[in-house]
CSV table of C-alpha atoms in Angstrom, one decimal:
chain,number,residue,atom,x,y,z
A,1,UNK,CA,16.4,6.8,-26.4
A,2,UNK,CA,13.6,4.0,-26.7
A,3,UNK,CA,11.1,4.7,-29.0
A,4,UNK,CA,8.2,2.7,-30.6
A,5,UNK,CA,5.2,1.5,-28.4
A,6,UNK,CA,5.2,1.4,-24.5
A,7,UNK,CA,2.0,-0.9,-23.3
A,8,UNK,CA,1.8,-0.2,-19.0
A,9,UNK,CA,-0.1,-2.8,-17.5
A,10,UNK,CA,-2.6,-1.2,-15.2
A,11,UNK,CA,-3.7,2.1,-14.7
A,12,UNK,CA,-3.3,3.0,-11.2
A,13,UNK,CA,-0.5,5.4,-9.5
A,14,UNK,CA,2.1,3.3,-10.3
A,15,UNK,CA,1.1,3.2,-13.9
A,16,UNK,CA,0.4,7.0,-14.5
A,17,UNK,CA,3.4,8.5,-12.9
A,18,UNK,CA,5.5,6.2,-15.3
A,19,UNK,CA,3.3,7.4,-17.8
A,20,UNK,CA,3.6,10.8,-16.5
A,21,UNK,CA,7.6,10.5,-16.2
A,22,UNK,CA,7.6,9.0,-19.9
A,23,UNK,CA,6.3,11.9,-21.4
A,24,UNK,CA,9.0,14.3,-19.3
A,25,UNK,CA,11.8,12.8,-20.0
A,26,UNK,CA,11.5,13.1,-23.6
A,27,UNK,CA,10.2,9.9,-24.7
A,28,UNK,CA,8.2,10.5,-28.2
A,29,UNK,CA,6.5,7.4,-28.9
A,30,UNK,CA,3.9,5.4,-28.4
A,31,UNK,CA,2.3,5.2,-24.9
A,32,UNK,CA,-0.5,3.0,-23.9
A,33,UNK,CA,-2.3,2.8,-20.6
A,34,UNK,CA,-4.2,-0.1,-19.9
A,35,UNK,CA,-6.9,-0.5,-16.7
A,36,UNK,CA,-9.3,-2.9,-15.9
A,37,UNK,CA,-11.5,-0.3,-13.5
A,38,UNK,CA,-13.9,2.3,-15.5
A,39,UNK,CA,-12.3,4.7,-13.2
A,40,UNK,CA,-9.1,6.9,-14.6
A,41,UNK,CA,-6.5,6.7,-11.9
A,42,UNK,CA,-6.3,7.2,-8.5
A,43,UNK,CA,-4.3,7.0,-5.4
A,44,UNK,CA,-5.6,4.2,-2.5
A,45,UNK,CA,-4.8,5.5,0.5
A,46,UNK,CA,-8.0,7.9,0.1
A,47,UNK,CA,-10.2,5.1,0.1
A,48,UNK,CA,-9.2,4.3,3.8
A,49,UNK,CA,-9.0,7.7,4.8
A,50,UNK,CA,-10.4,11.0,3.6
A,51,UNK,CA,-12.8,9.8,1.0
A,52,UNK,CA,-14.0,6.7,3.7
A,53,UNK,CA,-14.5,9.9,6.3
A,54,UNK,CA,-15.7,11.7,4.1
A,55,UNK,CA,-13.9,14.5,4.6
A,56,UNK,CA,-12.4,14.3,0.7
A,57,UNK,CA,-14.5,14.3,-2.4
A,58,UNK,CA,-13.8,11.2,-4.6
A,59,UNK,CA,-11.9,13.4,-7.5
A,60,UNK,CA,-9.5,14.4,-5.0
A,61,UNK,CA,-7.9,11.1,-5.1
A,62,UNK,CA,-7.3,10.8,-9.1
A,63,UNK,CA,-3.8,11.2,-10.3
A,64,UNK,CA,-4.5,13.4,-13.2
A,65,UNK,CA,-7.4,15.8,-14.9
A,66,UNK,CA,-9.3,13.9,-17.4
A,67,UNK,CA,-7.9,16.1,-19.8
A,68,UNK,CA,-4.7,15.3,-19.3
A,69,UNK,CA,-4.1,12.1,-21.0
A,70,UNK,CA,-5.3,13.3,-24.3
A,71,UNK,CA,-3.2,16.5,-24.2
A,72,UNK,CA,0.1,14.4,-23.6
A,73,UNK,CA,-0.5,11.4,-25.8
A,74,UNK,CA,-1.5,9.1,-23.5
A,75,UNK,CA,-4.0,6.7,-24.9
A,76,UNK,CA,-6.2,5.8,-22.1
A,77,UNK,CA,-8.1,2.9,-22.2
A,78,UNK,CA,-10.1,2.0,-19.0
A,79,UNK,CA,-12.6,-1.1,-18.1
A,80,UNK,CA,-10.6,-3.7,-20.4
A,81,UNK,CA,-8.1,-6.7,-18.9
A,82,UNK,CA,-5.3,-7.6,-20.6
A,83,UNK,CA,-5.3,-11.4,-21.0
A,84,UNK,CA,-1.8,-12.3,-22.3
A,85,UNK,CA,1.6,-11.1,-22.2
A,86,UNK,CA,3.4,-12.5,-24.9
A,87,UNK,CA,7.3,-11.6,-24.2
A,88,UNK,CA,8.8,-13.6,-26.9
A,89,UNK,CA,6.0,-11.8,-29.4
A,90,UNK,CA,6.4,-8.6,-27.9
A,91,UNK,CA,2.5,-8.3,-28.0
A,92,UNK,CA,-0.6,-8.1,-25.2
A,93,UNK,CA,-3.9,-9.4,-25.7
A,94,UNK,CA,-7.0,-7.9,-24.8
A,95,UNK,CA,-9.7,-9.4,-23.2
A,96,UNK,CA,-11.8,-8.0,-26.3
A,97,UNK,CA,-9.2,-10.1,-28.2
A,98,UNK,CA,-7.2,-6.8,-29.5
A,99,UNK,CA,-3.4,-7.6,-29.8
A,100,UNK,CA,-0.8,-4.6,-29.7
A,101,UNK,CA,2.6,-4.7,-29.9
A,102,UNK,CA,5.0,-3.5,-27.6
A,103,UNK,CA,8.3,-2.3,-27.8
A,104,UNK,CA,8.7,-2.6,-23.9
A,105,UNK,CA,6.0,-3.5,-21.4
A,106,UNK,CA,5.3,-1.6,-17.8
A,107,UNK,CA,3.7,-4.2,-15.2
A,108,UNK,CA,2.0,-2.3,-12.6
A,109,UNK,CA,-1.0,-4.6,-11.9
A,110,UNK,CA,-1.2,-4.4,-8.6
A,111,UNK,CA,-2.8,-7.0,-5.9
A,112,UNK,CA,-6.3,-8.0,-4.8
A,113,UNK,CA,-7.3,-8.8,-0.9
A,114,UNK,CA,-7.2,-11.8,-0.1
A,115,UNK,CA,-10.5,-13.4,0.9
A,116,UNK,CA,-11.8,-15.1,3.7
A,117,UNK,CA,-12.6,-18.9,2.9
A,118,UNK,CA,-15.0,-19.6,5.7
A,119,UNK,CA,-18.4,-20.3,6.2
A,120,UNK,CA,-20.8,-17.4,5.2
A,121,UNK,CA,-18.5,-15.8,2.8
A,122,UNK,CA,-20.6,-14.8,0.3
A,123,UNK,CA,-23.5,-13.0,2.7
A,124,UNK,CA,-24.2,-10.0,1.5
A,125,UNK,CA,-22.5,-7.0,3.9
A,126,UNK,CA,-19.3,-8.2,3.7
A,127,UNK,CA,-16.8,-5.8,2.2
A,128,UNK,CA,-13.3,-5.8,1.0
A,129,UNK,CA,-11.7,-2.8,0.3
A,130,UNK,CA,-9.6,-2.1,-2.9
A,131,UNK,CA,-11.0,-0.2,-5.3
A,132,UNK,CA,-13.0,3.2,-5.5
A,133,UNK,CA,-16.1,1.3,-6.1
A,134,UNK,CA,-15.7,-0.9,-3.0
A,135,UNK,CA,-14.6,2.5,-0.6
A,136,UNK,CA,-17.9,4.0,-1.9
A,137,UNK,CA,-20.2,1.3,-1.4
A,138,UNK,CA,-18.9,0.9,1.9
A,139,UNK,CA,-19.3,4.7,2.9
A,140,UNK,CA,-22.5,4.1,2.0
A,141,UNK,CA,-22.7,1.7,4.7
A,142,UNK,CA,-21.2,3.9,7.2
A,143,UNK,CA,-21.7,6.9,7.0
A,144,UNK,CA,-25.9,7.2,8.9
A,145,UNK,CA,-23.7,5.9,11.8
A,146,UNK,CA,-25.7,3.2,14.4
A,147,UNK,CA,-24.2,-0.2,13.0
A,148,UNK,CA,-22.6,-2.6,14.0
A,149,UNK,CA,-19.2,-3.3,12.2
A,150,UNK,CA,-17.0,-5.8,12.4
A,151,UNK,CA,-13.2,-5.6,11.0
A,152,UNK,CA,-11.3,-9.0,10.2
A,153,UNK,CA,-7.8,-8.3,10.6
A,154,UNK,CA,-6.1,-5.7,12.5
A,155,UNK,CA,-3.8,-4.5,10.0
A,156,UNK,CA,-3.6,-1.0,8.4
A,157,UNK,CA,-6.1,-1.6,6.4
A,158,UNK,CA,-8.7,-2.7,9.3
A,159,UNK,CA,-7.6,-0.1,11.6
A,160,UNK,CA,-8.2,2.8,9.7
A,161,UNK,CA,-11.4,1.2,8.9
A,162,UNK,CA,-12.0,1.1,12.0
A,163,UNK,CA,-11.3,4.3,12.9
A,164,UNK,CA,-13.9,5.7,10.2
A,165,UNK,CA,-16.6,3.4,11.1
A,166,UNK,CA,-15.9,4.6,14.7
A,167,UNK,CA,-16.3,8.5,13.5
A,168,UNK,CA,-19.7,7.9,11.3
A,169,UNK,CA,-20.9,6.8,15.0
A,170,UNK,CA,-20.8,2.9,14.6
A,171,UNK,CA,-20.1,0.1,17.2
A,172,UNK,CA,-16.9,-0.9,15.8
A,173,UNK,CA,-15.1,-4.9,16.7
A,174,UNK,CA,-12.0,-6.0,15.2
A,175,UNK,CA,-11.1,-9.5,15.3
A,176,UNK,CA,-7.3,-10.4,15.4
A,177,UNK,CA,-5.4,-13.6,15.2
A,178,UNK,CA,-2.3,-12.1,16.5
A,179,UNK,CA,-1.8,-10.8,19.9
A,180,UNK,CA,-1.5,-7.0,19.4
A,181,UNK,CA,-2.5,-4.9,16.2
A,182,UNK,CA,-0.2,-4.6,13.3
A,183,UNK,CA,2.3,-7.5,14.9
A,184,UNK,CA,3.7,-8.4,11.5
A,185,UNK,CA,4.1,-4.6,10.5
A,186,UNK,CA,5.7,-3.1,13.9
A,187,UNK,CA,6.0,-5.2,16.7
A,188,UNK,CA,4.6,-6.1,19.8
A,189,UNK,CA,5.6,-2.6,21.3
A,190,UNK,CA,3.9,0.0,18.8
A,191,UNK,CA,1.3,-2.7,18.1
A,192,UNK,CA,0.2,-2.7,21.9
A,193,UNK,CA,0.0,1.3,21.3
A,194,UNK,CA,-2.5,0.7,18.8
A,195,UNK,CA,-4.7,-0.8,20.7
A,196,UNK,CA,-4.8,1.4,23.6
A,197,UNK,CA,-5.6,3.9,21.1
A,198,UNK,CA,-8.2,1.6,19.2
A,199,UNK,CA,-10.0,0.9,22.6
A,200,UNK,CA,-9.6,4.2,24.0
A,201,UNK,CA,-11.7,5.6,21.1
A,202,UNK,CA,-14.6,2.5,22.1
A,203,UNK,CA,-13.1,-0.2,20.0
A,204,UNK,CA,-13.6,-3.8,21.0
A,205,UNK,CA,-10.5,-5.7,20.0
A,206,UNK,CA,-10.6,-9.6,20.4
A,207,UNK,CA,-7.1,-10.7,19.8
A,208,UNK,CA,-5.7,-14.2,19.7
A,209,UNK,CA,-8.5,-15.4,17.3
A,210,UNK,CA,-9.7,-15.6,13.7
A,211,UNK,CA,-12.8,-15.3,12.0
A,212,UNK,CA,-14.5,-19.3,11.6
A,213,UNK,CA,-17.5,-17.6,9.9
A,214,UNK,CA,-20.6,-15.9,9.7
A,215,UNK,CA,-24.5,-16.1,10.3
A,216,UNK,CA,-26.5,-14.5,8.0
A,217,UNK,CA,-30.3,-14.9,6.3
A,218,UNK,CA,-28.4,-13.8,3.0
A,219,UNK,CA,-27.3,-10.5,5.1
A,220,UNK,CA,-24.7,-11.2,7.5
A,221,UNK,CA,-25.8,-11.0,11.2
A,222,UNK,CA,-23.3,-12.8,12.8
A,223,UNK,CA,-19.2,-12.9,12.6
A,224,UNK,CA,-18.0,-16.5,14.8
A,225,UNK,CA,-15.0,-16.3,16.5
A,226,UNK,CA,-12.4,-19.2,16.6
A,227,UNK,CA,-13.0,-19.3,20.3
A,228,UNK,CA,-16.7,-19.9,18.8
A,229,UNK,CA,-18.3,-16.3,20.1
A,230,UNK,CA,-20.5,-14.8,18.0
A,231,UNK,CA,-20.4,-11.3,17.1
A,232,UNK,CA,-23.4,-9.3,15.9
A,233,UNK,CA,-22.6,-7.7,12.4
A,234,UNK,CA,-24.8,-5.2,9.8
A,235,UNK,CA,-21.8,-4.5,8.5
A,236,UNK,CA,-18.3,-7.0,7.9
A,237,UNK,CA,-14.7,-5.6,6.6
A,238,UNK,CA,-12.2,-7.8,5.4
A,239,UNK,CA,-8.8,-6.5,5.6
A,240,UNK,CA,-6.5,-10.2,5.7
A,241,UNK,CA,-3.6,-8.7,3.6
A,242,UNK,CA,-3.2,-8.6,-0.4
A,243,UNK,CA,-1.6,-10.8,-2.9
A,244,UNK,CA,0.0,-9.6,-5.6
A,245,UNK,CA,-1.5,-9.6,-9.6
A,246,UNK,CA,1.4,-12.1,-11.0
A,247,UNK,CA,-1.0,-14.0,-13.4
A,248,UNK,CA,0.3,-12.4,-16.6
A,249,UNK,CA,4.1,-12.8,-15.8
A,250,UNK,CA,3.6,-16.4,-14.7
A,251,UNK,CA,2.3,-16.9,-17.7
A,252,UNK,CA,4.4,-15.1,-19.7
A,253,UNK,CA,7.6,-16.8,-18.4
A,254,UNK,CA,9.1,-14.1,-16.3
A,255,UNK,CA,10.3,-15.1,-12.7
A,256,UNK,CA,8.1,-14.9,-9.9
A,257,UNK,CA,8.2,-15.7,-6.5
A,258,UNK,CA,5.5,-13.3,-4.0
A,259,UNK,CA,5.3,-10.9,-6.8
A,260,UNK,CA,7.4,-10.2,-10.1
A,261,UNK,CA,11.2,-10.5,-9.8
A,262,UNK,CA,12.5,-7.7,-10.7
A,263,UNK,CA,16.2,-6.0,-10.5
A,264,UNK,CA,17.2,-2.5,-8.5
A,265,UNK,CA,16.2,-1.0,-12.0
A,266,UNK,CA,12.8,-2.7,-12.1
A,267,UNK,CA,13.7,-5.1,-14.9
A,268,UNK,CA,11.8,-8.1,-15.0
A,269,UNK,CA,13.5,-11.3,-16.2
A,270,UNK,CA,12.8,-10.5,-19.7
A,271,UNK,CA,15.2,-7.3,-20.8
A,272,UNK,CA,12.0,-5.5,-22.0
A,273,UNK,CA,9.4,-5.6,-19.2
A,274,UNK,CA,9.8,-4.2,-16.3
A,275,UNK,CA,7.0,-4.2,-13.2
A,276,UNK,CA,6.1,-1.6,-10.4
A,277,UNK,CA,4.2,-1.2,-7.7
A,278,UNK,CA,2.6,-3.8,-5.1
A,279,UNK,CA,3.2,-6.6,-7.9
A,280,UNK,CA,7.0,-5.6,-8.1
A,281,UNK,CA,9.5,-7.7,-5.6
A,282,UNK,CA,12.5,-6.0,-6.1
A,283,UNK,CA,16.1,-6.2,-4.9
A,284,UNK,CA,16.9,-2.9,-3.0
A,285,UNK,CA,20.9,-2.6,-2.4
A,286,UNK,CA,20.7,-0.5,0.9
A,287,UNK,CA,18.8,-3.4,2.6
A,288,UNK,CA,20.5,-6.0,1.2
A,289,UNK,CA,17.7,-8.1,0.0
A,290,UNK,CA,14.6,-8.5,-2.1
A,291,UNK,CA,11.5,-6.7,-0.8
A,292,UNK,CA,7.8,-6.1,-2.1
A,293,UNK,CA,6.1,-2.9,-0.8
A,294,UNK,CA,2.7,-2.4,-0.6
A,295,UNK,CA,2.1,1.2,0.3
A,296,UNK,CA,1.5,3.9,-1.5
A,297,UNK,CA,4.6,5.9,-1.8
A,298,UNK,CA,6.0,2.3,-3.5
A,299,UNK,CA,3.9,3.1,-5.9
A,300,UNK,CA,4.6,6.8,-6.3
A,301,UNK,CA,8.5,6.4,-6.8
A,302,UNK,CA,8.7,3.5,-8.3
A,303,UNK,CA,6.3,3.9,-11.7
A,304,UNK,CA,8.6,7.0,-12.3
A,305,UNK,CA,11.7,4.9,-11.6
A,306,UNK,CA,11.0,1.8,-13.7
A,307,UNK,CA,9.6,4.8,-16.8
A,308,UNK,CA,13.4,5.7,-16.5
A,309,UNK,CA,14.6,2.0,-16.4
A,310,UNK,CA,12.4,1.5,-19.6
A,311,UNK,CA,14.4,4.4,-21.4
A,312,UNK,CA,17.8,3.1,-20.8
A,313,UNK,CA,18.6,6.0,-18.1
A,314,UNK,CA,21.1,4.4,-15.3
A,315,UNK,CA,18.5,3.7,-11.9
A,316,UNK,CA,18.9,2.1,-8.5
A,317,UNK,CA,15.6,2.0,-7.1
A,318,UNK,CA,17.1,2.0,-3.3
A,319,UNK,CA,14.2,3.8,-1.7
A,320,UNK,CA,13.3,3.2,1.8
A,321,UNK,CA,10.0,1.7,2.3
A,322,UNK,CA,7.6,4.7,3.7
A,323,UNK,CA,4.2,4.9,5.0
A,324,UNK,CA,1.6,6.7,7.0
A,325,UNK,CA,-1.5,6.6,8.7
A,326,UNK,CA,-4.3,8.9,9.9
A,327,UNK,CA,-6.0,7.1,13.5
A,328,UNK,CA,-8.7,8.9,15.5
A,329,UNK,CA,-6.3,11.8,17.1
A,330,UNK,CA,-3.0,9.9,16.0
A,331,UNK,CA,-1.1,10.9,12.6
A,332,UNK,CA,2.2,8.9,11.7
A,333,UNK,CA,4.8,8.1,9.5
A,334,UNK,CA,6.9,5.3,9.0
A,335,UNK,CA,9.9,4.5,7.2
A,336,UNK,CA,11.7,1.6,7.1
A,337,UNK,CA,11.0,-1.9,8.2
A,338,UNK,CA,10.1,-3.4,11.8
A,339,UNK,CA,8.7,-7.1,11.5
A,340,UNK,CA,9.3,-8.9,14.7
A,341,UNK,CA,12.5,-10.9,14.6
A,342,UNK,CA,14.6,-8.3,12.6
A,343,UNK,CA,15.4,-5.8,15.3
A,344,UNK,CA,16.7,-5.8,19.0
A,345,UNK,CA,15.3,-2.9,20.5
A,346,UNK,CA,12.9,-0.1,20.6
A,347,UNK,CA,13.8,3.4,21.6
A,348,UNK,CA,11.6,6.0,21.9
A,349,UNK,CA,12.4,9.9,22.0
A,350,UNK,CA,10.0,11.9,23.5
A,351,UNK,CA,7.1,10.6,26.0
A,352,UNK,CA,5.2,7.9,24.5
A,353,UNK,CA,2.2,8.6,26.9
A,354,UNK,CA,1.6,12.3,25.6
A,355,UNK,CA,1.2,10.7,22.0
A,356,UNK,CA,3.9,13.1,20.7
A,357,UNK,CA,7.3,10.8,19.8
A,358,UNK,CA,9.8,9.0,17.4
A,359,UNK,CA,10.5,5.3,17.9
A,360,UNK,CA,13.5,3.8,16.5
A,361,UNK,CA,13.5,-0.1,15.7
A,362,UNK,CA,17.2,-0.8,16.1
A,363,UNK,CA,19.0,-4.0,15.2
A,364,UNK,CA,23.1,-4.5,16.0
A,365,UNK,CA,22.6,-0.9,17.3
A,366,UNK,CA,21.7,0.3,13.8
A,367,UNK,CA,18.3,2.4,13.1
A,368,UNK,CA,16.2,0.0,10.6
A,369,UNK,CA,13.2,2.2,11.3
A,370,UNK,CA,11.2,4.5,12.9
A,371,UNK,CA,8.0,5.7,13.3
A,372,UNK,CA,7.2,9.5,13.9
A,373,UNK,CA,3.7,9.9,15.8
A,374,UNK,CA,2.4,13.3,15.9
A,375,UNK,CA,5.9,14.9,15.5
A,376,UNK,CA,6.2,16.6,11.9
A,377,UNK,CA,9.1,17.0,9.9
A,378,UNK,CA,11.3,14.3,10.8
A,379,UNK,CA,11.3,11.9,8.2
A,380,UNK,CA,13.8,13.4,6.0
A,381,UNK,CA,16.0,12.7,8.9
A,382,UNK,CA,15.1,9.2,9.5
A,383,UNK,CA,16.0,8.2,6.5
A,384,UNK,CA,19.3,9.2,6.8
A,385,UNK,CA,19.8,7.5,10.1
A,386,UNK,CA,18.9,4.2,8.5
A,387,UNK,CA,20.7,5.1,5.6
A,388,UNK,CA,23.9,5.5,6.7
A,389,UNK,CA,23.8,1.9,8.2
A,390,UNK,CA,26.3,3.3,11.1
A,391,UNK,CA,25.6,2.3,14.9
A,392,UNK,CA,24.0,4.8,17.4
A,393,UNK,CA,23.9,5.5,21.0
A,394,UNK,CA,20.5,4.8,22.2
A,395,UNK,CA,21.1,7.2,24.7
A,396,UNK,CA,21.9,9.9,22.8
A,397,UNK,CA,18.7,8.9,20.2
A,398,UNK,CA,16.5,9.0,22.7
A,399,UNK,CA,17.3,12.4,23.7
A,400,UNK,CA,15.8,15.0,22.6
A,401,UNK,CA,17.9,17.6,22.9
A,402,UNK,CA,20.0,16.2,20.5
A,403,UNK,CA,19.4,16.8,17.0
A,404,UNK,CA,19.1,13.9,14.9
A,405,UNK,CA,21.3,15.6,12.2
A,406,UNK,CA,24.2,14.9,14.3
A,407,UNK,CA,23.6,11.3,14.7
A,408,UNK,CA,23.3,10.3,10.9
């Protein structure tokens, strides 16, 4: 087994479950864990659910007890940026010019939102949401209800936004270039569900158009459509996607291309860093080909898997991509993945208009995902249907009599 110094690159989920994982497989040595935020770390999907609705205290989302790092040798260092990776030196650089050397490096930096380059940008009320600080200041904005919000981008991000600004009792609009919610994520079929269920809770979707800009005596007013409406605004969310954190491994040398190339062990192009997380694009052999995961349980399997990687234990980091998502009366999972163009059909089992069902994204006849919507307890056996790669009858998946056991 490794020993020496392990430096991990950013102290969110990703980072402390590798550091977590380090500690139980045996590893003895050295482990540093290295955040920019002053916060200790934390899961993200709280910030868009229970902490935003307030119906979760803010400590529920940390990984660990404060107490935890000291009392398994992590050395925790928060509110510091690590400026350098320096593979060929085996050393990082602090942004308070600090070097420490490494005997293998964890990159689990993450992404940042990407930002809206339009007029009125920088009014003050516009909020992105990534971190603990942003989720609170923006709960601060929702929660005495009677605003009006605006949401750029109808992604998972915006519409669970959306949803809690609708239950703090705000007029809610999203704004939408595509022409159904979540096109890129699930289709036009289960996006068109989300917005019935988005207006049926008193949403106001404009689809088919971006945001051009906004008004604002420096406090936003105004959003502007591309069809050149304007929509009044106290308060602005911008949820237009992420990109990922790849300054340090550009720099470094290591391959990059929409995130940090990494193997089906995590192993970046340098034999002793590896990467994790949102920042990590890495080649899964079930589906064949390269793929970087944003959510949350990406993040959850993969810093353990990668801490395993960096102790020479044999890994195949296969996992299908999961998710799920708390809307109004509407709680889903989803694993797999269903961007337009990479599956046939759609079949549904159960009756999509009582909001209890699965839908199965098939392609050649093969499951390549599904979505369970107020149905519990199915995932396990999802998974295996697009794990086993094997055709189905539609007619028999859509049928609920038959148990999905017996089509795997």
């Amino acid at each position: 087994m490794p020993e020496g110094t392990f430096v991990i690159v950013g102290a969110g989920l990703a980072g402390a479950k590798a550091a977590e994982t380090l500690r139980e497989e045996g590893f003895a040595g050295r482990i540093l864990l290295i955040g920019e935020e002053i916060e200790r770390p934390y899961e993200r999907p709280p910030l868009s659910k229970g902490f935003l609705l307030g119906a979760e205290p803010r400590e529920k989302a940390h990984v660990h007890d404060p107490e935890w790092y000291g009392e398994h040798g992590v050395e925790l260092r928060l509110g510091v940026a690590v400026d350098a990776l320096d593979a060929a030196a085996h050393v990082v650089r602090l942004a308070t010019g600090e070097r420490i050397g490494y005997d293998r490096a964890l990159l689990a930096t993450g992404a940042t939102p990407r930002r809206l380059d339009v007029p009125g940008a920088r009014l003050q009320g516009i909020h992105y949401l990534r971190t603990m600080a942003d989720a609170a200041a923006l709960k601060q904005a929702l929660v005495h209800g009677g605003r009006r919000v605006v949401v750029a981008g109808a992604g998972w991000i915006g519409l669970e936004t959306a949803a809690a600004a609708r239950a703090h009792g705000n007029d809610v609009t999203v704004i939408e270039p595509e022409p159904v919610p979540l096109h890129q994520a699930v289709g036009p079929e289960i996006g068109g569900m989300f917005a019935d269920l988005h207006r049926d809770n008193g949403v106001d979707l404009r689809l088919e158009q971006g945001v051009a800009g906004f008004w604002g005596a420096g406090q936003v007013s105004a959003a502007v459509t591309s069809g050149g409406a304007e929509v009044p605004a106290d308060v602005v969310v911008v949820g237009i996607g992420v990109q990922p954190n790849t300054r340090l491994a550009e720099a470094a040398g290591l391959e990059v291309s929409d995130g940090v190339l990494v193997d089906p062990s995590l192993r970046t192009s340098d034999p002793d860093v590896f990467a994790a997380g949102d920042v990590a694009n890495a080649y899964n052999p079930l589906l064949g080909r390269r793929v970087r995961v944003e959510h949350w349980a990406n993040a959850l399997n993969g810093g353990p898997a990668a801490a395993r990687a960096m102790l020479d234990r044999e890994v195949v980091y296969d996992r299908i991509p999961y998710f799920f998502s708390d809307q109004f009366d509407l709680g889903m999972e989803m694993s797999g993945v269903a961007a337009p163009g990479e599956y046939d059909e759609v079949v549904y089992r159960g009756d999509r208009a009582s909001g209890e069902f699965v839908a199965f994204w098939l392609a050649g006849g093969r499951v390549v995902a599904g979505m369970n919507v107020n149905v519990w307890d199915v995932t396990a056996d999802v998974q295996a249907l697009i794990r086993s790669g094997r055709p189905v009858d539609a007619a028999r998946l859509a049928d609920p009599g038959v148990p999905l056991a017996d089509l795997r």
